[in-house]
C-alpha cells in the first residue's frame, strides 16, 4: 500500500494545499474564473452536449451500435484492428465531440458488447472536439475566418484517425469481455430505456461541467499569479482546459499562420479537463487509459504538422 499510494498521495496532497492557499489569496480571481466557467457550461457546453449524451445512451441501449457496426465493420478492423461495433463511438465522437464518443465506448463495454481491448482502442480515436466548436468557435470566432476552422477540423480529424491507427498497433490490449453477470442482459421497456438515457445524460453533463469549472478556475488563478509570455501562456492554458486555451490565442501578437498552428495543437490535445472526463468514464472499469493518453500526444503533433502543411496551400 505504501508503494502504491505513498509518494503520489504526498504529491497530490501538497498540490491541493498549495492550490488551497492560492485560491484563498486570490478570492476575486477565483470567483471570477468560476463564473466564467459556469457561463461557458450554461451557454455552450450543456446545450450542445446534453442532447447528444441522451442520444448516445439511447443508441447503446436500443442496439443501434450493432447496425452501425455492420455498416462500418469492414473499415474498423483494417483501420483500427477493433470490432465493428466501435464504429458507433467513432461516428458519434466525430459528430458530437467529447466526451460523447468516450462515454459510448465505455457504455458498450459495460454492456458486454465490446471487449476491454476494443474499448481501450476506441478511446484513442473517438474523443475529439466537435465540428461546431472547431469551426464556429475556434475558426470563425477567435481566428475570424471560417475557412481556417474547416482546416483545423480536417487536421484534427485526420490526425486523430492516423493516431488511432498507430495506437491500436502499439497497444494491442486484450479481447476479454466483462464477466457475464456484469453485462446488462435483461429486457427493458422503451420508456425505461428513454428515462434511463435522460438520467444518464444529465449525470454525464453535470460531471463534465464540474471538470470544466474547476480547470477554468485553475487556469484563471494561475494566470493571475504567474505572468508568462505569449504563446507559452496560451499553451499552458490549453494544457489544462481547451476552451480557455483556445480563447487565449491572440491574433494580434503573432502571424495568423503561427496562431492557427498553435490553435491546432491546443484543439488536438484538448486539455486535462477533457482527459479527466475520460478517466472518470473508465474509473469504475478495468480499461487502461494509457493508450488514450498516448494517442492524444501523437494527435497533437500530427495535427499541428498537418495544419502547417495545409495553410501553405
Short mmCIF file of C-alpha atoms in Angstrom, two decimals:
data_model
loop_
_atom_site.label_atom_id
_atom_site.label_comp_id
_atom_site.label_asym_id
_atom_site.label_seq_id
_atom_site.Cartn_x
_atom_site.Cartn_y
_atom_site.Cartn_z
CA UNK A 1 0.00 0.00 0.00
CA UNK A 2 2.84 2.39 0.77
CA UNK A 3 4.43 1.70 -2.59
CA UNK A 4 1.18 2.39 -4.41
CA UNK A 5 -0.10 5.40 -2.52
CA UNK A 6 2.81 6.90 -0.54
CA UNK A 7 4.61 9.23 -2.94
CA UNK A 8 1.69 10.00 -5.28
CA UNK A 9 -0.60 10.80 -2.34
CA UNK A 10 2.01 13.13 -0.87
CA UNK A 11 2.39 14.96 -4.20
CA UNK A 12 -1.36 15.39 -4.66
CA UNK A 13 -1.77 16.48 -1.05
CA UNK A 14 0.97 19.08 -1.44
CA UNK A 15 -0.58 20.34 -4.69
CA UNK A 16 -4.02 20.54 -3.08
CA UNK A 17 -2.62 22.53 -0.14
CA UNK A 18 -0.79 24.94 -2.46
CA UNK A 19 -3.90 25.49 -4.57
CA UNK A 20 -6.00 25.97 -1.44
CA UNK A 21 -3.67 28.74 -0.26
CA UNK A 22 -3.59 30.35 -3.73
CA UNK A 23 -7.37 30.30 -4.01
CA UNK A 24 -7.64 31.95 -0.59
CA UNK A 25 -5.05 34.56 -1.54
CA UNK A 26 -6.85 35.48 -4.76
CA UNK A 27 -10.56 35.27 -3.94
CA UNK A 28 -11.67 37.72 -6.64
CA UNK A 29 -9.82 35.90 -9.40
CA UNK A 30 -11.14 32.57 -8.10
CA UNK A 31 -14.77 33.66 -8.09
CA UNK A 32 -14.43 35.45 -11.43
CA UNK A 33 -12.90 32.39 -13.09
CA UNK A 34 -15.62 30.19 -11.59
CA UNK A 35 -18.30 32.48 -13.00
CA UNK A 36 -16.69 32.31 -16.43
CA UNK A 37 -16.57 28.52 -16.24
CA UNK A 38 -20.22 28.35 -15.19
CA UNK A 39 -21.14 30.72 -18.01
CA UNK A 40 -19.38 28.50 -20.55
CA UNK A 41 -21.24 25.47 -19.20
CA UNK A 42 -24.67 27.14 -19.21
CA UNK A 43 -24.36 28.94 -22.54
CA UNK A 44 -22.36 26.48 -24.62
CA UNK A 45 -21.49 23.16 -23.05
CA UNK A 46 -24.82 21.95 -21.61
CA UNK A 47 -26.99 22.99 -24.61
CA UNK A 48 -24.58 21.38 -27.08
CA UNK A 49 -23.70 18.23 -25.14
CA UNK A 50 -26.81 17.17 -23.24
CA UNK A 51 -28.92 16.10 -26.25
CA UNK A 52 -26.02 14.06 -27.62
CA UNK A 53 -25.41 12.41 -24.26
CA UNK A 54 -29.04 11.27 -24.24
CA UNK A 55 -28.89 10.09 -27.86
CA UNK A 56 -25.60 8.23 -27.37
CA UNK A 57 -27.04 6.39 -24.38
CA UNK A 58 -30.13 5.51 -26.42
CA UNK A 59 -28.05 4.23 -29.33
CA UNK A 60 -26.30 1.83 -26.98
CA UNK A 61 -29.41 0.65 -25.13
CA UNK A 62 -31.51 0.28 -28.29
CA UNK A 63 -28.82 -1.65 -30.12
CA UNK A 64 -28.13 0.93 -32.83
CA UNK A 65 -24.43 0.26 -32.34
CA UNK A 66 -24.98 -3.18 -33.84
CA UNK A 67 -26.44 -1.66 -37.01
CA UNK A 68 -23.66 0.92 -37.30
CA UNK A 69 -21.17 -1.85 -36.58
CA UNK A 70 -22.43 -3.90 -39.52
CA UNK A 71 -22.29 -0.86 -41.78
CA UNK A 72 -18.73 0.10 -40.85
CA UNK A 73 -17.28 -3.25 -39.78
CA UNK A 74 -15.29 -3.59 -42.99
CA UNK A 75 -13.46 -0.34 -42.18
CA UNK A 76 -12.93 -0.60 -38.41
CA UNK A 77 -10.99 -3.85 -38.49
CA UNK A 78 -8.33 -2.89 -41.08
CA UNK A 79 -8.03 0.68 -39.79
CA UNK A 80 -8.06 0.18 -36.03
CA UNK A 81 -8.00 -3.59 -35.55
CA UNK A 82 -11.15 -3.32 -33.49
CA UNK A 83 -14.69 -4.66 -33.58
CA UNK A 84 -17.18 -3.14 -36.00
CA UNK A 85 -19.25 -2.02 -33.03
CA UNK A 86 -16.59 0.55 -32.17
CA UNK A 87 -17.85 2.45 -35.22
CA UNK A 88 -20.65 3.78 -33.04
CA UNK A 89 -18.40 5.79 -30.65
CA UNK A 90 -16.21 6.75 -33.62
CA UNK A 91 -19.11 8.29 -35.58
CA UNK A 92 -20.72 9.90 -32.53
CA UNK A 93 -17.36 11.28 -31.45
CA UNK A 94 -16.81 12.89 -34.85
CA UNK A 95 -20.25 14.49 -34.87
CA UNK A 96 -20.79 15.37 -31.23
CA UNK A 97 -17.32 15.84 -29.80
CA UNK A 98 -16.01 14.77 -26.43
CA UNK A 99 -16.80 13.04 -24.22
CA UNK A 100 -19.74 11.51 -26.12
CA UNK A 101 -17.53 9.11 -28.06
CA UNK A 102 -15.68 8.00 -24.93
CA UNK A 103 -18.85 7.51 -22.90
CA UNK A 104 -20.39 5.50 -25.75
CA UNK A 105 -17.36 3.21 -25.94
CA UNK A 106 -17.39 2.62 -22.18
CA UNK A 107 -21.14 2.02 -22.30
CA UNK A 108 -20.68 -0.67 -24.95
CA UNK A 109 -18.01 -2.33 -22.82
CA UNK A 110 -20.16 -2.29 -19.70
CA UNK A 111 -22.96 -3.93 -21.66
CA UNK A 112 -20.58 -6.65 -22.78
CA UNK A 113 -20.85 -5.75 -26.47
CA UNK A 114 -17.15 -5.00 -26.99
CA UNK A 115 -14.05 -6.30 -25.28
CA UNK A 116 -11.74 -4.43 -22.96
CA UNK A 117 -9.15 -4.13 -25.72
CA UNK A 118 -11.74 -2.78 -28.16
CA UNK A 119 -12.83 -0.19 -25.59
CA UNK A 120 -9.27 1.00 -24.99
CA UNK A 121 -8.68 1.19 -28.74
CA UNK A 122 -11.95 3.06 -29.30
CA UNK A 123 -10.96 5.72 -26.77
CA UNK A 124 -7.89 6.52 -28.85
CA UNK A 125 -9.86 7.59 -31.95
CA UNK A 126 -13.33 8.64 -30.74
CA UNK A 127 -12.71 11.59 -28.42
CA UNK A 128 -12.15 14.88 -30.27
CA UNK A 129 -13.59 18.41 -30.26
CA UNK A 130 -16.90 18.74 -32.08
CA UNK A 131 -17.13 20.22 -35.55
CA UNK A 132 -19.22 23.07 -34.14
CA UNK A 133 -16.61 24.07 -31.58
CA UNK A 134 -13.69 23.91 -34.02
CA UNK A 135 -15.35 25.65 -36.97
CA UNK A 136 -17.61 28.14 -35.20
CA UNK A 137 -15.72 28.99 -32.00
CA UNK A 138 -12.06 28.47 -32.92
CA UNK A 139 -12.25 29.32 -36.62
CA UNK A 140 -14.96 31.92 -37.14
CA UNK A 141 -14.98 33.30 -33.59
CA UNK A 142 -11.36 33.51 -32.46
CA UNK A 143 -9.36 33.38 -35.71
CA UNK A 144 -12.13 35.28 -37.56
CA UNK A 145 -12.01 33.05 -40.62
CA UNK A 146 -14.37 30.12 -41.04
CA UNK A 147 -12.06 28.60 -43.67
CA UNK A 148 -9.40 28.24 -41.00
CA UNK A 149 -12.00 26.46 -38.86
CA UNK A 150 -12.51 23.82 -41.54
CA UNK A 151 -8.74 23.45 -41.98
CA UNK A 152 -8.44 22.90 -38.23
CA UNK A 153 -11.26 20.35 -38.22
CA UNK A 154 -9.71 18.45 -41.11
CA UNK A 155 -6.29 18.48 -39.46
CA UNK A 156 -7.56 17.32 -36.06
CA UNK A 157 -9.78 14.61 -37.57
CA UNK A 158 -7.15 13.16 -39.90
CA UNK A 159 -4.54 13.33 -37.14
CA UNK A 160 -6.91 11.52 -34.77
CA UNK A 161 -7.55 8.73 -37.26
CA UNK A 162 -3.87 8.24 -38.01
CA UNK A 163 -3.01 8.44 -34.32
CA UNK A 164 -5.68 5.84 -33.60
CA UNK A 165 -4.22 3.54 -36.24
CA UNK A 166 -0.77 3.87 -34.66
CA UNK A 167 -2.06 3.47 -31.10
CA UNK A 168 -4.12 0.39 -31.94
CA UNK A 169 -0.99 -1.28 -33.28
CA UNK A 170 1.28 -0.22 -30.41
CA UNK A 171 -1.20 -1.17 -27.68
CA UNK A 172 -2.74 -4.48 -28.66
CA UNK A 173 -4.79 -4.80 -25.47
CA UNK A 174 -6.78 -7.94 -24.84
CA UNK A 175 -10.14 -9.21 -26.03
CA UNK A 176 -11.61 -10.18 -22.67
CA UNK A 177 -15.20 -9.17 -22.04
CA UNK A 178 -16.81 -8.29 -18.74
CA UNK A 179 -17.99 -11.24 -16.71
CA UNK A 180 -21.42 -12.39 -17.85
CA UNK A 181 -23.11 -11.35 -14.65
CA UNK A 182 -21.78 -7.80 -15.03
CA UNK A 183 -23.19 -7.24 -18.50
CA UNK A 184 -26.69 -5.83 -18.79
CA UNK A 185 -28.79 -8.54 -20.35
CA UNK A 186 -32.35 -8.02 -19.09
CA UNK A 187 -35.01 -6.74 -21.45
CA UNK A 188 -36.40 -3.34 -20.51
CA UNK A 189 -39.22 -1.27 -21.94
CA UNK A 190 -38.63 1.58 -24.38
CA UNK A 191 -39.91 4.06 -21.80
CA UNK A 192 -37.48 2.81 -19.18
CA UNK A 193 -34.60 3.00 -21.65
CA UNK A 194 -35.54 6.57 -22.55
CA UNK A 195 -35.83 7.65 -18.92
CA UNK A 196 -32.53 5.98 -18.14
CA UNK A 197 -30.87 7.74 -21.09
CA UNK A 198 -32.12 11.16 -19.93
CA UNK A 199 -30.94 10.46 -16.38
CA UNK A 200 -27.53 9.28 -17.57
CA UNK A 201 -27.27 12.28 -19.90
CA UNK A 202 -27.98 14.67 -17.04
CA UNK A 203 -25.43 12.98 -14.82
CA UNK A 204 -22.84 12.98 -17.58
CA UNK A 205 -23.21 16.65 -18.46
CA UNK A 206 -23.00 17.64 -14.77
CA UNK A 207 -19.79 15.67 -14.41
CA UNK A 208 -18.34 17.37 -17.48
CA UNK A 209 -19.39 20.79 -16.19
CA UNK A 210 -17.69 20.15 -12.85
CA UNK A 211 -14.36 19.44 -14.56
CA UNK A 212 -14.68 22.46 -16.85
CA UNK A 213 -15.42 24.83 -13.95
CA UNK A 214 -12.58 23.53 -11.82
CA UNK A 215 -9.97 23.77 -14.58
CA UNK A 216 -11.30 27.20 -15.60
CA UNK A 217 -10.66 28.38 -12.04
CA UNK A 218 -7.22 26.76 -12.06
CA UNK A 219 -6.22 28.44 -15.34
CA UNK A 220 -7.65 31.81 -14.32
CA UNK A 221 -5.96 31.95 -10.94
CA UNK A 222 -2.61 30.62 -12.13
CA UNK A 223 -2.71 33.15 -14.96
CA UNK A 224 -3.08 35.89 -12.36
CA UNK A 225 -0.24 34.55 -10.21
CA UNK A 226 2.24 33.69 -12.95
CA UNK A 227 2.80 36.04 -15.89
CA UNK A 228 4.04 34.12 -18.93
CA UNK A 229 4.92 35.43 -22.39
CA UNK A 230 2.80 34.57 -25.40
CA UNK A 231 2.44 31.93 -26.85
CA UNK A 232 3.63 29.98 -23.79
CA UNK A 233 0.68 31.35 -21.82
CA UNK A 234 -1.75 30.00 -24.44
CA UNK A 235 -0.08 26.59 -24.42
CA UNK A 236 -0.22 26.39 -20.63
CA UNK A 237 -3.89 27.36 -20.58
CA UNK A 238 -4.63 24.84 -23.34
CA UNK A 239 -2.74 22.16 -21.47
CA UNK A 240 -5.29 22.42 -18.66
CA UNK A 241 -8.52 23.43 -20.42
CA UNK A 242 -9.34 23.58 -24.14
CA UNK A 243 -11.83 26.46 -24.13
CA UNK A 244 -9.56 28.66 -22.01
CA UNK A 245 -6.57 27.78 -24.16
CA UNK A 246 -8.41 28.47 -27.40
CA UNK A 247 -9.64 31.84 -26.16
CA UNK A 248 -6.06 32.69 -25.12
CA UNK A 249 -4.89 32.65 -28.74
CA UNK A 250 -4.11 36.30 -29.55
CA UNK A 251 -4.12 37.08 -33.27
CA UNK A 252 -2.53 40.49 -32.64
CA UNK A 253 0.75 39.10 -31.31
CA UNK A 254 1.82 36.57 -33.94
CA UNK A 255 1.00 35.94 -37.57
CA UNK A 256 -2.24 34.21 -38.50
CA UNK A 257 -0.21 31.27 -39.78
CA UNK A 258 1.53 30.77 -36.43
CA UNK A 259 -1.62 31.31 -34.38
CA UNK A 260 -3.55 28.76 -36.43
CA UNK A 261 -0.87 26.14 -35.76
CA UNK A 262 -0.99 26.99 -32.05
CA UNK A 263 -4.78 26.65 -32.11
CA UNK A 264 -4.48 23.28 -33.86
CA UNK A 265 -2.19 21.90 -31.15
CA UNK A 266 -4.49 23.16 -28.38
CA UNK A 267 -7.59 21.64 -30.01
CA UNK A 268 -5.90 18.31 -30.67
CA UNK A 269 -4.55 17.98 -27.12
CA UNK A 270 -7.94 19.06 -25.68
CA UNK A 271 -6.68 19.72 -22.15
CA UNK A 272 -6.50 17.90 -18.84
CA UNK A 273 -10.13 18.81 -18.24
CA UNK A 274 -11.23 16.57 -21.13
CA UNK A 275 -8.77 13.84 -20.16
CA UNK A 276 -10.19 13.88 -16.64
CA UNK A 277 -13.64 13.36 -18.09
CA UNK A 278 -12.41 10.28 -19.98
CA UNK A 279 -10.64 8.97 -16.89
CA UNK A 280 -13.90 9.43 -14.98
CA UNK A 281 -15.72 7.33 -17.60
CA UNK A 282 -13.28 4.43 -17.18
CA UNK A 283 -12.74 4.85 -13.43
CA UNK A 284 -15.08 2.00 -12.48
CA UNK A 285 -13.77 -0.35 -15.19
CA UNK A 286 -10.52 -2.19 -15.85
CA UNK A 287 -9.88 -0.33 -19.12
CA UNK A 288 -6.39 1.16 -19.29
CA UNK A 289 -6.22 4.92 -20.05
CA UNK A 290 -2.63 4.82 -21.33
CA UNK A 291 -3.49 4.12 -25.00
CA UNK A 292 -5.81 7.11 -24.95
CA UNK A 293 -3.21 9.46 -23.45
CA UNK A 294 -0.58 8.20 -25.90
CA UNK A 295 -2.91 8.84 -28.83
CA UNK A 296 -3.60 12.42 -27.70
CA UNK A 297 0.12 13.19 -27.70
CA UNK A 298 0.51 11.78 -31.21
CA UNK A 299 -2.64 13.58 -32.40
CA UNK A 300 -1.31 16.91 -31.09
CA UNK A 301 1.94 16.62 -33.03
CA UNK A 302 0.29 15.38 -36.23
CA UNK A 303 -2.47 17.98 -36.15
CA UNK A 304 -0.01 20.88 -35.83
CA UNK A 305 2.04 19.41 -38.70
CA UNK A 306 -0.99 18.91 -40.96
CA UNK A 307 -2.24 22.43 -40.24
CA UNK A 308 1.13 23.90 -41.14
CA UNK A 309 1.11 21.99 -44.44
CA UNK A 310 -2.50 22.80 -45.35
CA UNK A 311 -2.00 26.51 -44.67
CA UNK A 312 0.71 26.60 -47.32
CA UNK A 313 -1.96 25.90 -49.94
#
